Short mmCIF file of C-alpha atoms in Angstrom, two decimals:
data_model
loop_
_atom_site.label_atom_id
_atom_site.label_comp_id
_atom_site.label_asym_id
_atom_site.label_seq_id
_atom_site.Cartn_x
_atom_site.Cartn_y
_atom_site.Cartn_z
CA THR A 76 12.07 0.55 8.76
CA GLY A 77 12.58 -2.03 10.92
CA THR A 78 15.24 -2.32 14.02
CA SER A 79 15.08 -5.93 16.11
CA ARG A 80 18.18 -6.71 19.04
CA SER A 81 17.96 -8.84 21.77
CA SER A 82 18.57 -8.26 25.33
CA ARG A 83 20.19 -10.47 28.31
CA SER A 84 18.48 -10.66 31.21
CA SER A 85 19.74 -8.65 34.10
CA SER A 86 19.61 -10.87 36.67
CA GLY A 87 23.52 -11.87 35.15
CA GLY A 88 22.77 -14.79 33.53
CA GLY A 89 23.44 -14.10 30.19
CA LYS A 90 20.07 -16.04 28.66
CA ALA A 91 19.32 -14.18 25.94
CA GLU A 92 15.85 -12.93 26.17
CA ASP A 93 12.75 -13.46 23.35
CA SER A 94 13.97 -11.09 20.51
CA ILE A 95 12.43 -7.96 19.93
CA LYS A 96 11.17 -5.61 17.02
CA VAL A 97 9.72 -3.04 16.99
CA ARG A 98 8.16 -0.94 13.15
CA ILE A 99 8.77 2.21 13.39
CA ILE A 100 5.93 4.38 10.80
CA ASP A 101 6.27 7.57 9.74
CA PHE A 102 3.20 9.16 7.63
CA GLY A 103 5.93 12.33 7.16
CA SER A 104 4.27 14.53 4.92
CA ALA A 105 1.27 15.84 6.56
CA CYS A 106 -1.18 18.51 5.63
CA LYS A 107 -4.41 18.63 5.82
CA VAL A 108 -7.75 18.82 3.49
CA GLY A 109 -7.53 20.66 0.98
CA LYS A 110 -4.84 22.85 1.61
CA THR A 111 -1.29 20.17 0.28
CA VAL A 112 1.58 22.07 0.63
CA HIS A 113 3.75 19.53 -0.60
CA THR A 114 4.11 18.06 -4.41
CA CYS A 115 5.35 14.39 -2.95
CA VAL A 116 3.20 13.15 -0.26
CA GLN A 117 3.56 9.41 1.51
CA SER A 118 6.01 7.19 2.03
CA ARG A 119 5.90 5.59 -1.57
CA HIS A 120 4.78 2.07 -0.19
CA TYR A 121 2.35 3.65 1.72
CA ARG A 122 1.31 5.81 -1.12
CA SER A 123 -1.85 4.86 -2.49
CA PRO A 124 -3.12 4.54 -6.34
CA GLU A 125 -4.64 8.60 -6.95
CA VAL A 126 -0.98 10.36 -5.58
CA VAL A 127 1.01 7.69 -7.91
CA LEU A 128 -1.31 9.07 -10.72
CA LYS A 129 -1.43 12.65 -10.06
CA LEU A 130 -4.85 12.96 -9.13
CA PRO A 131 -6.90 15.05 -7.58
CA TYR A 132 -6.99 12.99 -3.25
CA ASP A 133 -8.14 13.76 0.16
CA GLY A 134 -8.18 11.87 3.23
CA LYS A 135 -8.83 8.79 2.60
CA ILE A 136 -4.74 7.80 1.01
CA ASP A 137 -4.22 8.04 4.37
CA VAL A 138 -6.86 5.26 4.45
CA TRP A 139 -5.48 3.20 2.26
CA SER A 140 -1.19 4.01 3.45
CA LEU A 141 -2.84 2.54 7.62
CA GLY A 142 -4.56 -0.88 4.87
CA CYS A 143 -0.31 -1.70 4.10
CA VAL A 144 0.63 -0.30 7.67
CA LEU A 145 -2.04 -3.03 8.43
CA TYR A 146 -1.37 -5.59 5.92
CA GLU A 147 2.45 -5.03 6.78
CA LEU A 148 2.45 -5.27 10.90
CA TYR A 149 0.23 -8.73 9.83
CA THR A 150 2.37 -10.13 8.05
CA GLY A 151 6.70 -8.85 8.69
CA LYS A 152 6.79 -8.02 4.69
CA THR A 153 5.81 -4.54 2.51
CA LEU A 154 2.35 -4.91 0.42
CA PHE A 155 3.86 -2.76 -2.51
CA SER A 156 8.31 -2.68 -2.68
CA ALA A 157 8.34 -0.33 -6.05
CA THR A 158 11.71 1.07 -6.58
CA SER A 159 9.64 4.21 -8.68
CA SER A 160 6.17 5.18 -9.33
CA VAL A 161 5.48 3.70 -12.40
CA GLU A 162 6.49 0.40 -10.56
CA HIS A 163 4.25 0.56 -7.81
CA ILE A 164 0.94 1.38 -10.03
CA TYR A 165 2.11 -2.07 -12.30
CA GLN A 166 2.51 -3.57 -8.79
CA ILE A 167 -1.00 -2.05 -7.45
CA ARG A 168 -2.44 -3.08 -10.76
CA GLU A 169 -1.42 -7.13 -10.34
CA VAL A 170 -2.49 -7.33 -6.63
CA PHE A 171 -5.49 -5.66 -6.75
CA GLY A 172 -6.22 -5.88 -11.39
CA ASP A 173 -6.69 -3.60 -13.73
CA ILE A 174 -6.49 -0.29 -13.07
CA PRO A 175 -10.31 1.87 -13.50
CA THR A 176 -9.60 3.84 -17.02
CA SER A 177 -11.45 6.64 -15.30
CA MET A 178 -8.39 7.26 -12.89
CA LEU A 179 -6.26 6.40 -16.09
CA THR A 180 -8.41 9.74 -18.80
CA LYS A 181 -7.69 12.20 -15.61
CA ALA A 182 -3.93 11.47 -14.47
CA ARG A 183 -1.88 13.43 -15.37
CA GLN A 184 1.26 9.94 -15.36
CA SER A 185 -1.36 9.25 -18.27
CA THR A 186 1.94 7.30 -20.31
CA MET A 187 1.96 4.54 -17.53
CA PHE A 188 -0.88 3.15 -19.60
CA HIS A 189 -2.06 2.62 -23.00
CA ALA A 190 -5.68 4.50 -22.98
CA GLU A 191 -7.10 1.67 -24.98
CA THR A 192 -6.59 -0.84 -23.62
CA GLY A 193 -5.26 0.26 -19.31
CA LYS A 194 -2.11 -2.20 -20.02
CA PRO A 195 0.82 -1.28 -19.25
CA THR A 196 3.92 0.60 -21.42
CA ASP A 197 6.31 0.07 -19.66
CA ALA A 198 6.88 -3.70 -20.73
CA ALA A 199 10.39 -3.68 -19.15
CA ALA A 200 8.92 -2.70 -15.73
CA ALA A 201 6.06 -4.18 -15.54
CA VAL A 202 8.20 -7.40 -15.39
CA ARG A 203 9.63 -6.37 -12.62
CA ALA A 204 6.27 -5.20 -10.63
CA ALA A 205 5.36 -9.00 -11.28
CA ARG A 206 7.84 -10.45 -10.33
CA CYS A 207 8.27 -8.39 -6.21
CA ALA A 208 3.95 -8.05 -6.30
CA LYS A 209 2.13 -10.61 -3.32
CA SER A 210 -0.19 -12.31 -4.29
CA PRO A 211 -4.28 -10.46 -4.25
CA LEU A 212 -5.33 -10.07 0.13
CA ALA A 213 -8.59 -12.93 -0.62
CA SER A 214 -4.84 -15.84 -0.56
CA LEU A 215 -3.56 -14.07 2.56
CA PHE A 216 -5.58 -15.80 5.11
CA ALA A 217 -6.51 -18.65 2.01
CA SER A 218 -3.98 -20.65 2.30
CA SER A 219 -3.89 -20.94 6.76
CA PRO A 220 -6.48 -24.21 7.50
CA SER A 221 -7.17 -22.44 10.00
CA ALA A 222 -8.29 -19.57 9.32
CA GLY A 223 -10.98 -18.55 10.98
CA SER A 224 -13.58 -15.98 11.25
CA ASP A 225 -11.46 -12.94 12.22
CA GLU A 226 -8.78 -13.36 9.51
CA GLU A 227 -11.27 -13.37 7.08
CA ALA A 228 -13.02 -10.24 8.68
CA PHE A 229 -8.93 -9.13 8.40
CA ALA A 230 -8.95 -9.39 4.56
CA GLU A 231 -12.02 -7.50 4.45
CA VAL A 232 -12.03 -4.33 5.85
CA LEU A 233 -8.14 -4.41 4.46
CA GLU A 234 -9.62 -5.52 0.99
CA SER A 235 -11.81 -2.35 2.02
CA MET A 236 -8.90 -0.15 3.16
CA LEU A 237 -6.75 -1.10 0.21
CA ALA A 238 -9.89 0.69 -3.03
CA VAL A 239 -8.19 1.42 -5.86
CA ASP A 240 -10.36 3.51 -6.76
CA PRO A 241 -11.66 5.73 -4.19
CA ASP A 242 -14.27 6.37 -4.78
CA LEU A 243 -15.08 3.05 -3.48
CA VAL A 244 -13.34 3.65 -0.10
CA LEU A 245 -16.83 3.59 2.14
CA PHE A 246 -14.61 5.35 5.50
CA HIS A 247 -12.89 8.18 5.74
CA PHE A 248 -10.08 9.79 8.25
CA ILE A 249 -12.71 12.85 9.95
CA SER A 250 -10.82 16.01 9.55
#
């Protein structure tokens, strides 16, 4: 949740200083790897695909959440702003492409996609997701003429953190 306020200088001049913006990000339902105690983990905007699809998960879901947080801190906008799990997974699909078939076949939420095609089953939710989805991460810096190697490196780190298939996440937190 973001909050902002303007403060007055203490000299009594009444001149407003620059606005101070604070973002508080709560990772909420923490649990130890292998000791899942919550049926609902991660705040919706930061929820990983394997959690949305009710697949087994590990510490890599935290890498996904951190990637979403870094995107938000850099852009000032949430990457995913869905109101349901269906819209959320469809937004993920809009940003990153098709969900891997290997994940869909194991998913307990398999009714979200057609088994044969991998396409969304809820057309209205798919339209809402497409309307709300952000551009692919690769385009985050592409439109900026001043995009340099630092921005490109940051985009690459985000893309590696936000791998839809957890088997492709190259790093994770040690638990």
